[in-house]
mmCIF file of C-alpha atoms in Angstrom:
data_model
loop_
_atom_site.group_PDB
_atom_site.id
_atom_site.type_symbol
_atom_site.label_atom_id
_atom_site.label_comp_id
_atom_site.label_asym_id
_atom_site.label_seq_id
_atom_site.Cartn_x
_atom_site.Cartn_y
_atom_site.Cartn_z
ATOM 1 C CA MET N 212 63.424 67.573 78.919
ATOM 2 C CA ARG N 213 61.723 69.349 76.033
ATOM 3 C CA PHE N 214 58.503 69.515 78.064
ATOM 4 C CA LEU N 215 60.376 70.993 81.040
ATOM 5 C CA ALA N 216 62.117 73.569 78.854
ATOM 6 C CA ARG N 217 58.863 74.624 77.228
ATOM 7 C CA HIS N 218 56.657 74.657 80.308
ATOM 8 C CA TRP N 219 59.058 75.668 83.093
ATOM 9 C CA PRO N 220 56.930 78.693 84.128
ATOM 10 C CA LEU N 221 53.917 76.389 84.619
ATOM 11 C CA ILE N 222 55.965 73.867 86.596
ATOM 12 C CA GLY N 223 57.632 76.601 88.639
ATOM 13 C CA LEU N 224 54.290 78.243 89.388
ATOM 14 C CA PHE N 225 52.746 74.934 90.422
ATOM 15 C CA ALA N 226 55.690 74.203 92.730
ATOM 16 C CA ALA N 227 55.624 77.693 94.258
ATOM 17 C CA LEU N 228 51.892 77.487 94.960
ATOM 18 C CA GLN N 229 51.670 73.918 96.211
ATOM 19 C CA LEU N 230 54.901 73.552 98.204
ATOM 20 C CA PRO N 231 53.551 75.608 101.137
ATOM 21 C CA ALA N 232 50.162 73.920 100.694
ATOM 22 C CA LEU N 233 51.684 70.570 101.674
ATOM 23 C CA GLN N 234 51.635 71.559 105.349
ATOM 24 C CA PRO N 235 47.832 71.893 105.748
ATOM 25 C CA LEU N 236 47.161 69.109 103.253
ATOM 26 C CA ILE N 237 49.219 66.562 105.173
ATOM 27 C CA LYS N 238 47.999 67.880 108.515
ATOM 28 C CA PHE N 239 44.267 67.836 107.807
ATOM 29 C CA ALA N 240 43.601 65.534 104.837
ATOM 30 C CA PRO N 241 42.127 62.099 105.606
ATOM 31 C CA ALA N 242 44.366 59.338 104.249
ATOM 32 C CA PRO N 243 46.987 61.880 103.085
ATOM 33 C CA TRP N 244 48.928 59.321 101.030
ATOM 34 C CA ILE N 245 45.880 59.237 98.730
ATOM 35 C CA ALA N 246 44.244 62.629 99.202
ATOM 36 C CA VAL N 247 47.386 64.757 98.798
ATOM 37 C CA PRO N 248 48.522 63.293 95.418
ATOM 38 C CA ALA N 249 44.912 63.485 94.169
ATOM 39 C CA PHE N 250 44.653 67.122 95.187
ATOM 40 C CA LEU N 251 48.023 67.999 93.614
ATOM 41 C CA LEU N 252 46.999 66.330 90.359
ATOM 42 C CA ALA N 253 43.714 68.252 90.320
ATOM 43 C CA ALA N 254 45.571 71.498 91.116
ATOM 44 C CA PHE N 255 48.030 70.926 88.257
ATOM 45 C CA ILE N 256 45.205 70.249 85.787
ATOM 46 C CA GLY N 257 43.356 73.337 87.011
ATOM 47 C CA LEU N 258 46.454 75.494 86.624
ATOM 48 C CA TRP N 259 47.055 74.117 83.134
ATOM 49 C CA LEU N 260 43.491 75.027 82.161
ATOM 50 C CA LEU N 261 43.903 78.530 83.593
ATOM 51 C CA LEU N 262 47.009 79.127 81.506
ATOM 52 C CA ASN N 263 45.515 77.453 78.410
ATOM 53 C CA PRO N 264 41.789 78.169 78.811
ATOM 54 C CA PRO N 265 39.207 76.668 76.448
ATOM 55 C CA GLY N 266 36.703 79.011 74.858
ATOM 56 C CA HIS N 267 34.035 79.161 77.550
ATOM 57 C CA LEU N 268 36.609 79.499 80.346
ATOM 58 C CA GLN N 269 38.430 82.198 78.398
ATOM 59 C CA ARG N 270 35.231 84.202 78.060
ATOM 60 C CA TRP N 271 34.536 83.880 81.798
ATOM 61 C CA LEU N 272 38.079 84.989 82.619
ATOM 62 C CA GLY N 273 37.465 88.105 80.549
ATOM 63 C CA THR N 274 34.806 89.318 83.003
ATOM 64 C CA PRO N 275 35.140 90.818 86.525
ATOM 65 C CA TRP N 276 33.195 87.935 88.103
ATOM 66 C CA PRO N 277 36.050 85.549 89.051
ATOM 67 C CA SER N 278 37.929 88.193 91.043
ATOM 68 C CA ALA N 279 34.747 89.576 92.564
ATOM 69 C CA SER N 280 33.543 86.095 93.565
ATOM 70 C CA LEU N 281 36.850 85.162 95.150
ATOM 71 C CA THR N 282 37.042 88.434 97.067
ATOM 72 C CA GLY N 283 33.524 87.798 98.355
ATOM 73 C CA ALA N 284 34.452 84.238 99.347
ATOM 74 C CA LEU N 285 37.403 85.532 101.369
ATOM 75 C CA ALA N 286 35.120 88.024 103.093
ATOM 76 C CA LEU N 287 32.694 85.220 103.973
ATOM 77 C CA VAL N 288 35.526 83.119 105.406
ATOM 78 C CA GLY N 289 36.572 86.114 107.476
ATOM 79 C CA MET N 290 33.064 86.733 108.757
ATOM 80 C CA PHE N 291 31.897 83.165 109.451
ATOM 81 C CA VAL N 292 34.882 80.806 109.670
ATOM 82 C CA TYR N 293 37.321 83.098 111.472
ATOM 83 C CA PRO N 294 35.090 83.419 114.584
ATOM 84 C CA LEU N 295 35.083 79.610 114.901
ATOM 85 C CA ALA N 296 38.887 79.439 114.739
ATOM 86 C CA ASP N 297 39.141 82.430 117.053
ATOM 87 C CA GLY N 298 36.975 80.626 119.585
ATOM 88 C CA LEU N 299 39.770 78.108 120.175
ATOM 89 C CA LYS N 300 41.465 80.797 122.258
ATOM 90 C CA ARG N 301 39.105 79.967 125.112
ATOM 91 C CA ARG N 302 40.839 76.586 125.368
ATOM 92 C CA GLY N 303 44.331 77.993 124.834
ATOM 93 C CA GLY N 304 44.462 76.708 121.262
ATOM 94 C CA GLY N 305 44.485 78.243 117.803
ATOM 95 C CA SER N 306 46.849 80.848 116.434
ATOM 96 C CA ASP N 307 47.717 84.121 118.129
ATOM 97 C CA ALA N 308 48.805 85.830 114.891
ATOM 98 C CA ASP N 309 45.604 87.864 114.821
ATOM 99 C CA ASP N 310 45.768 88.663 118.530
ATOM 100 C CA ALA N 311 48.891 90.806 118.117
ATOM 101 C CA MET N 312 47.319 92.879 115.336
ATOM 102 C CA ILE N 313 43.978 93.333 117.107
ATOM 103 C CA VAL N 314 45.229 94.145 120.604
ATOM 104 C CA ALA N 315 47.986 96.441 119.352
ATOM 105 C CA GLY N 316 45.632 98.109 116.855
ATOM 106 C CA ARG N 317 42.971 98.841 119.449
ATOM 107 C CA ALA N 318 45.584 100.245 121.830
ATOM 108 C CA LEU N 319 46.882 102.506 119.074
ATOM 109 C CA VAL N 320 43.402 103.840 118.320
ATOM 110 C CA GLU N 321 43.009 104.596 122.035
ATOM 111 C CA LEU N 322 46.391 106.438 121.966
ATOM 112 C CA GLN N 323 48.007 103.863 124.251
ATOM 113 C CA ASN N 324 51.281 101.985 123.906
ATOM 114 C CA PRO N 325 50.515 99.171 121.413
ATOM 115 C CA TYR N 326 53.302 97.032 122.879
ATOM 116 C CA GLY N 327 52.164 97.150 126.470
ATOM 117 C CA ALA N 328 50.731 93.631 126.408
ATOM 118 C CA THR N 329 51.368 90.167 124.983
ATOM 119 C CA THR N 330 49.219 87.724 123.027
ATOM 120 C CA TYR N 331 46.919 85.347 124.894
ATOM 121 C CA LEU N 332 49.655 82.712 124.543
ATOM 122 C CA GLY N 333 52.150 85.041 126.214
ATOM 123 C CA ASN N 334 54.132 85.796 123.048
ATOM 124 C CA PRO N 335 55.490 89.293 122.318
ATOM 125 C CA PHE N 336 53.937 91.154 119.400
ATOM 126 C CA SER N 337 55.779 90.620 116.093
ATOM 127 C CA PRO N 338 54.051 93.227 113.840
ATOM 128 C CA GLY N 339 55.696 96.643 113.709
ATOM 129 C CA PRO N 340 53.932 99.983 114.273
ATOM 130 C CA GLY N 341 53.329 101.101 110.686
ATOM 131 C CA TRP N 342 51.657 97.833 109.742
ATOM 132 C CA VAL N 343 49.577 97.833 112.921
ATOM 133 C CA ALA N 344 48.497 101.444 112.296
ATOM 134 C CA LEU N 345 47.401 100.601 108.755
ATOM 135 C CA TRP N 346 44.805 98.107 110.016
ATOM 136 C CA ALA N 347 44.068 99.671 113.422
ATOM 137 C CA PRO N 348 40.685 101.143 112.320
ATOM 138 C CA LEU N 349 39.454 97.683 111.304
ATOM 139 C CA ALA N 350 40.693 96.208 114.576
ATOM 140 C CA ALA N 351 38.853 98.904 116.542
ATOM 141 C CA LEU N 352 35.636 98.299 114.583
ATOM 142 C CA GLY N 353 35.789 94.521 114.987
ATOM 143 C CA LEU N 354 36.355 93.995 111.255
ATOM 144 C CA TYR N 355 39.958 92.812 111.345
ATOM 145 C CA SER N 356 39.054 89.460 109.766
ATOM 146 C CA LEU N 357 38.400 91.237 106.439
ATOM 147 C CA ILE N 358 41.997 92.344 105.880
ATOM 148 C CA THR N 359 42.846 89.696 103.268
ATOM 149 C CA ALA N 360 39.649 90.335 101.295
ATOM 150 C CA LEU N 361 40.371 94.073 101.311
ATOM 151 C CA ALA N 362 44.010 93.518 100.337
ATOM 152 C CA LEU N 363 42.911 91.302 97.443
ATOM 153 C CA ALA N 364 40.428 93.962 96.302
ATOM 154 C CA ALA N 365 43.252 96.535 96.407
ATOM 155 C CA THR N 366 45.472 94.213 94.355
ATOM 156 C CA VAL N 367 42.755 93.709 91.743
ATOM 157 C CA LEU N 368 42.343 97.483 91.474
ATOM 158 C CA ALA N 369 46.120 97.917 91.201
ATOM 159 C CA LEU N 370 46.312 95.376 88.382
ATOM 160 C CA ARG N 371 43.476 97.050 86.513
ATOM 161 C CA PHE N 372 44.945 100.523 87.088
ATOM 162 C CA THR N 373 48.228 99.323 85.613
ATOM 163 C CA ARG N 374 46.381 98.221 82.469
ATOM 164 C CA HIS N 375 46.289 94.505 83.025
ATOM 165 C CA SER N 376 43.348 92.758 81.426
ATOM 166 C CA TRP N 377 40.653 90.938 83.348
ATOM 167 C CA SER N 378 42.141 87.751 81.911
ATOM 168 C CA LEU N 379 45.453 88.461 83.646
ATOM 169 C CA THR N 380 43.840 89.623 86.854
ATOM 170 C CA ASN N 381 41.543 86.615 87.163
ATOM 171 C CA THR N 382 44.246 84.127 86.214
ATOM 172 C CA PHE N 383 46.545 85.562 88.871
ATOM 173 C CA VAL N 384 43.872 85.595 91.565
ATOM 174 C CA LEU N 385 42.547 82.096 90.878
ATOM 175 C CA ALA N 386 46.030 80.585 90.590
ATOM 176 C CA LEU N 387 47.222 82.264 93.782
ATOM 177 C CA PHE N 388 44.308 81.072 95.892
ATOM 178 C CA SER N 389 44.634 77.507 94.697
ATOM 179 C CA CYS N 390 47.137 77.322 97.572
ATOM 180 C CA VAL N 391 45.054 75.977 100.441
ATOM 181 C CA LEU N 392 47.460 77.385 103.031
ATOM 182 C CA LEU N 393 46.213 80.860 102.117
ATOM 183 C CA TRP N 394 42.675 79.858 103.032
ATOM 184 C CA GLU N 395 43.810 78.399 106.338
ATOM 185 C CA LEU N 396 45.684 81.616 107.177
ATOM 186 C CA VAL N 397 42.616 83.695 106.315
ATOM 187 C CA ALA N 398 40.523 81.480 108.594
ATOM 188 C CA VAL N 399 42.866 81.963 111.566
ATOM 189 C CA GLY N 400 43.295 85.705 110.958
ATOM 190 C CA SER N 401 46.921 85.826 109.816
ATOM 191 C CA ASP N 402 48.056 89.155 108.384
ATOM 192 C CA LEU N 403 50.719 87.613 106.111
ATOM 193 C CA PRO N 404 48.587 87.028 102.966
ATOM 194 C CA ALA N 405 47.475 90.671 103.086
ATOM 195 C CA TRP N 406 51.094 91.798 103.407
ATOM 196 C CA GLY N 407 52.194 89.859 100.334
ATOM 197 C CA LEU N 408 49.319 91.234 98.250
ATOM 198 C CA LEU N 409 49.942 94.863 99.251
ATOM 199 C CA ALA N 410 53.700 94.583 98.704
ATOM 200 C CA LEU N 411 53.069 93.453 95.122
ATOM 201 C CA SER N 412 50.416 96.151 94.584
ATOM 202 C CA ALA N 413 52.696 98.954 95.790
ATOM 203 C CA ALA N 414 55.548 97.754 93.581
ATOM 204 C CA LEU N 415 53.309 97.558 90.492
ATOM 205 C CA LEU N 416 51.894 101.049 91.044
ATOM 206 C CA LEU N 417 55.354 102.540 91.552
ATOM 207 C CA GLU N 418 56.428 101.258 88.117
ATOM 208 C CA GLN N 419 53.919 103.423 86.280
ATOM 209 C CA PRO N 420 55.498 106.090 84.044
ATOM 210 C CA ARG N 421 53.095 108.933 84.797
ATOM 211 C CA ALA N 422 52.191 109.191 88.450
ATOM 212 C CA ARG N 423 51.332 112.307 90.414
ATOM 213 C CA ARG N 424 53.819 113.362 93.048
ATOM 214 C CA TRP N 425 51.366 112.926 95.914
ATOM 215 C CA VAL N 426 50.618 109.383 94.738
ATOM 216 C CA LEU N 427 54.323 108.539 94.749
ATOM 217 C CA VAL N 428 54.701 110.017 98.227
ATOM 218 C CA ALA N 429 51.695 108.040 99.499
ATOM 219 C CA LEU N 430 53.030 104.797 97.982
ATOM 220 C CA THR N 431 56.471 105.427 99.471
ATOM 221 C CA VAL N 432 54.952 105.941 102.921
ATOM 222 C CA LEU N 433 52.875 102.784 102.428
ATOM 223 C CA LEU N 434 56.058 100.919 101.545
ATOM 224 C CA GLY N 435 57.627 102.162 104.769
ATOM 225 C CA CYS N 436 54.618 100.920 106.744
ATOM 226 C CA LEU N 437 54.853 97.539 105.006
ATOM 227 C CA ALA N 438 58.551 97.375 105.894
ATOM 228 C CA THR N 439 57.650 97.522 109.587
ATOM 229 C CA ALA N 440 55.279 94.542 109.415
ATOM 230 C CA ARG N 441 58.094 92.268 110.592
ATOM 231 C CA ILE N 442 61.677 93.201 111.363
ATOM 232 C CA SER N 443 62.754 90.810 108.593
ATOM 233 C CA PHE N 444 60.881 92.924 106.017
ATOM 234 C CA SER N 445 62.916 96.072 106.739
ATOM 235 C CA TYR N 446 64.751 95.785 103.425
ATOM 236 C CA LEU N 447 61.537 96.066 101.351
ATOM 237 C CA PRO N 448 61.981 99.759 100.305
ATOM 238 C CA LEU N 449 65.569 99.058 99.242
ATOM 239 C CA LEU N 450 64.426 96.042 97.232
ATOM 240 C CA VAL N 451 61.624 97.948 95.463
ATOM 241 C CA GLY N 452 64.066 100.794 94.778
ATOM 242 C CA PHE N 453 66.453 98.299 93.204
ATOM 243 C CA CYS N 454 63.601 96.879 91.111
ATOM 244 C CA LEU N 455 62.877 100.364 89.756
ATOM 245 C CA LEU N 456 66.493 101.338 89.160
ATOM 246 C CA SER N 457 66.685 100.326 85.493
ATOM 247 C CA ILE N 458 63.400 102.006 84.491
ATOM 248 C CA ARG N 459 62.904 104.928 86.913
ATOM 249 C CA PRO N 460 66.313 105.736 88.459
ATOM 250 C CA ARG N 461 65.327 108.970 90.211
ATOM 251 C CA ARG N 462 62.133 107.435 91.539
ATOM 252 C CA ALA N 463 64.090 104.376 92.663
ATOM 253 C CA VAL N 464 66.334 106.479 94.886
ATOM 254 C CA GLY N 465 63.379 108.392 96.333
ATOM 255 C CA VAL N 466 61.457 105.210 97.085
ATOM 256 C CA ALA N 467 64.439 103.475 98.694
ATOM 257 C CA VAL N 468 65.410 106.451 100.839
ATOM 258 C CA GLY N 469 61.886 107.639 101.654
ATOM 259 C CA GLY N 470 60.490 104.207 102.438
ATOM 260 C CA SER N 471 63.469 103.240 104.598
ATOM 261 C CA ALA N 472 63.321 106.580 106.457
ATOM 262 C CA THR N 473 59.603 106.096 107.134
ATOM 263 C CA ALA N 474 60.181 102.613 108.541
ATOM 264 C CA LEU N 475 63.116 103.736 110.699
ATOM 265 C CA LEU N 476 61.177 106.719 112.028
ATOM 266 C CA LEU N 477 58.202 104.553 112.991
ATOM 267 C CA HIS N 478 60.405 102.011 114.727
ATOM 268 C CA ALA N 479 62.351 104.759 116.514
ATOM 269 C CA VAL N 480 59.215 106.416 117.895
ATOM 270 C CA PHE N 481 57.811 103.206 119.348
ATOM 271 C CA TRP N 482 61.185 101.923 120.484
ATOM 272 C CA GLN N 483 61.380 105.007 122.686
ATOM 273 C CA LEU N 484 58.190 103.822 124.372
ATOM 274 C CA ASN N 485 59.704 100.359 124.943
ATOM 275 C CA PRO N 486 63.458 100.949 125.361
ATOM 276 C CA VAL N 487 64.092 97.903 127.575
ATOM 277 C CA PHE N 488 62.472 95.392 125.228
ATOM 278 C CA TYR N 489 61.065 96.297 121.808
ATOM 279 C CA PRO N 490 58.800 93.332 120.923
ATOM 280 C CA PRO N 491 59.251 93.273 117.095
ATOM 281 C CA LEU N 492 62.969 92.624 117.628
ATOM 282 C CA HIS N 493 62.319 89.236 119.232
ATOM 283 C CA LEU N 494 62.200 87.714 115.745
ATOM 284 C CA VAL N 495 65.931 88.364 115.404
ATOM 285 C CA GLY N 496 66.527 85.877 118.193
ATOM 286 C CA ARG N 497 64.284 83.331 116.494
ATOM 287 C CA ALA N 498 66.222 83.711 113.242
ATOM 288 C CA GLN N 499 69.490 83.170 115.092
ATOM 289 C CA GLY N 500 68.007 80.044 116.616
ATOM 290 C CA LEU N 501 67.086 78.628 113.201
ATOM 291 C CA LEU N 502 70.318 79.602 111.452
ATOM 292 C CA SER N 503 73.417 78.576 113.327
ATOM 293 C CA GLY N 504 76.614 76.765 112.471
ATOM 294 C CA ALA N 505 76.748 75.214 109.004
ATOM 295 C CA SER N 506 73.164 76.196 108.139
ATOM 296 C CA LEU N 507 74.078 79.870 108.541
ATOM 297 C CA TYR N 508 76.920 79.627 106.037
ATOM 298 C CA ILE N 509 74.769 77.662 103.588
ATOM 299 C CA ALA N 510 72.022 80.287 103.851
ATOM 300 C CA LEU N 511 74.440 83.176 103.382
ATOM 301 C CA GLY N 512 76.021 81.438 100.408
ATOM 302 C CA PHE N 513 72.644 80.856 98.755
ATOM 303 C CA LEU N 514 71.523 84.439 99.334
ATOM 304 C CA GLY N 515 74.857 85.706 98.034
ATOM 305 C CA VAL N 516 74.425 83.747 94.807
ATOM 306 C CA VAL N 517 70.869 85.099 94.413
ATOM 307 C CA ALA N 518 72.064 88.678 95.022
ATOM 308 C CA ALA N 519 74.889 88.292 92.496
ATOM 309 C CA TRP N 520 72.461 86.875 89.937
ATOM 310 C CA MET N 521 70.075 89.782 90.459
ATOM 311 C CA LEU N 522 72.887 92.339 90.169
ATOM 312 C CA ARG N 523 74.098 90.746 86.951
ATOM 313 C CA ARG N 524 70.589 90.904 85.458
ATOM 314 C CA TRP N 525 69.544 94.249 86.882
ATOM 315 C CA ARG N 526 69.074 95.888 83.473
ATOM 316 C CA SER N 527 67.531 92.984 81.561
ATOM 317 C CA TRP N 528 65.039 91.585 84.060
ATOM 318 C CA PRO N 529 61.631 93.236 84.546
ATOM 319 C CA PRO N 530 61.010 94.654 88.047
ATOM 320 C CA SER N 531 58.528 91.882 88.874
ATOM 321 C CA LEU N 532 61.213 89.217 88.512
ATOM 322 C CA HIS N 533 63.613 91.087 90.784
ATOM 323 C CA LEU N 534 60.836 91.505 93.342
ATOM 324 C CA ALA N 535 60.022 87.793 93.249
ATOM 325 C CA TRP N 536 63.649 86.780 93.804
ATOM 326 C CA GLY N 537 64.263 89.458 96.423
ATOM 327 C CA LEU N 538 61.250 88.439 98.504
ATOM 328 C CA GLY N 539 61.261 84.729 97.756
ATOM 329 C CA ALA N 540 64.888 83.760 98.367
ATOM 330 C CA PRO N 541 65.173 84.902 102.037
ATOM 331 C CA MET N 542 61.797 83.377 102.878
ATOM 332 C CA LEU N 543 62.793 80.099 101.210
ATOM 333 C CA VAL N 544 65.959 79.997 103.331
ATOM 334 C CA MET N 545 64.039 80.470 106.570
ATOM 335 C CA ALA N 546 61.294 78.007 105.564
ATOM 336 C CA ALA N 547 63.902 75.365 104.708
ATOM 337 C CA ALA N 548 65.741 76.001 107.993
ATOM 338 C CA GLU N 549 62.518 75.578 109.975
ATOM 339 C CA LEU N 550 61.686 72.356 108.121
ATOM 340 C CA GLY N 551 65.190 71.066 108.773
ATOM 341 C CA GLU N 552 64.722 71.672 112.468
ATOM 342 C CA HIS N 553 61.462 69.687 112.834
ATOM 343 C CA ARG N 554 61.579 67.431 109.725
ATOM 344 C CA ASP N 555 57.813 67.069 109.776
ATOM 345 C CA LEU N 556 55.705 68.581 106.992
ATOM 346 C CA ALA N 557 52.571 68.464 109.115
ATOM 347 C CA ARG N 558 54.259 70.737 111.699
ATOM 348 C CA TRP N 559 56.077 72.906 109.140
ATOM 349 C CA LYS N 560 55.338 76.403 110.410
ATOM 350 C CA GLY N 561 57.948 77.722 107.989
ATOM 351 C CA ALA N 562 55.449 77.198 105.165
ATOM 352 C CA THR N 563 53.791 80.432 106.298
ATOM 353 C CA TYR N 564 57.035 82.315 105.565
ATOM 354 C CA LEU N 565 56.625 81.468 101.881
ATOM 355 C CA VAL N 566 53.165 83.069 101.800
ATOM 356 C CA THR N 567 54.629 86.578 102.094
ATOM 357 C CA SER N 568 56.449 86.243 98.773
ATOM 358 C CA LEU N 569 53.830 84.070 97.051
ATOM 359 C CA PRO N 570 51.909 86.912 95.279
ATOM 360 C CA ALA N 571 55.121 88.376 93.846
ATOM 361 C CA VAL N 572 56.440 84.970 92.808
ATOM 362 C CA ALA N 573 53.120 83.940 91.249
ATOM 363 C CA TYR N 574 52.853 87.201 89.335
ATOM 364 C CA ALA N 575 56.426 86.953 87.990
ATOM 365 C CA LEU N 576 55.977 83.346 86.851
ATOM 366 C CA LEU N 577 52.652 84.160 85.217
ATOM 367 C CA ALA N 578 54.414 86.975 83.397
ATOM 368 C CA CYS N 579 56.825 84.396 81.994
ATOM 369 C CA SER N 580 54.165 81.853 81.106
ATOM 370 C CA ARG N 581 52.130 83.706 78.478
ATOM 371 C CA ARG N 582 52.638 86.557 76.082
ATOM 372 C CA ASP N 583 49.174 87.722 75.108
ATOM 373 C CA ASP N 584 48.412 90.446 77.642
ATOM 374 C CA PRO N 585 50.837 93.345 77.158
ATOM 375 C CA GLN N 586 51.522 95.853 79.872
ATOM 376 C CA PRO N 587 52.884 99.312 79.163
ATOM 377 C CA ALA N 588 56.497 98.887 78.141
ATOM 378 C CA THR N 589 59.103 100.450 80.403
ATOM 379 C CA ALA N 590 62.240 102.021 79.092
ATOM 380 C CA GLY N 591 65.490 100.276 79.842
ATOM 381 C CA ALA N 592 63.957 96.937 80.716
ATOM 382 C CA ALA N 593 62.339 94.050 78.961
ATOM 383 C CA PRO N 594 58.613 94.727 78.844
ATOM 384 C CA ALA N 595 56.737 92.720 81.408
ATOM 385 C CA VAL N 596 54.000 90.804 79.670
ATOM 386 C CA ALA N 597 51.575 88.546 81.325
ATOM 387 C CA VAL N 598 48.140 87.139 81.264
ATOM 388 C CA ALA N 599 46.980 86.930 83.319
ATOM 389 C CA PRO N 600 63.699 85.358 107.593
ATOM 390 C CA PRO N 601 60.984 84.419 110.312
ATOM 391 C CA VAL N 602 57.769 86.375 110.075
ATOM 392 C CA GLY N 603 56.145 85.005 113.182
#
């Protein structure tokens, strides 16, 4: 018990990172009853070393090379592995998560209705217009597979801009990408890892005490675009506004109102083009299918307890902890509901829901795990110190 009390951030971080990783591990690992425990043990030891680095590792973590190397590795996966996974479309296999972003993005660049088609599997497009527009230039240029590498680079820059050390930045990046599900999603072209990284980056930048007005406006618009990525992310501006309320009350109101208005305006414009059936709304039906009867009441009860806990701690918790709970709890509910439906970890598509909140959760738990990398203190809240529903 003493070990658990002392090292709960490490244990929580390990669980958050490796729970979604169980799906690809069990699905692809040879002899999973041996390979999966061996991998989890190695991952726990690696995480322990990251949080308690020996001298030579500590010196390496103090340089830009770990983050730069990992960003380059993601780019290589996007350039060379993604085309192989994408080739499965010719046989009707693979994932169509990238298809929605690419087809809709190219249509948008050509000033056509981005929701005038379906994926090659016949599914309606889940991503909303602001998120599609953000990556449309890459889709038009044939560079869509680089979105996660670019989002990680943006997150590294955001961490450095907010005065986090290279030790923090590298620890966060290396710990986060110890989750093998992230690599699988990069290989198949999923946009969800990029979303989670940019949501964290925007929230961190909005916390800064001295920011130019145009920067705040740009970040608020970005938040609105992120909120359109899936209909279940529509509450993101309100959540980030709540996170800022104890340290930047006026900014919190502006972010919540401005970001929500941006998302609503984007949805309204493209809904007018598709009044009979607006494709991003089809996820509402999927959520209703997963949560019905007793599971709905259990989910609402759990989310109510989380909301009450956050409201009670709204002044004492740092914004990163509120963000982690606000993003993580709804995704955990939907992931658990999906697992309860199939009861097969190898087919657990709900694991991908957890990826959207994983950067925020990992950052918050790292902030709790070590106390040797101070960030700028924020008035009205404990200084954050650190070292380092379906989304279709």
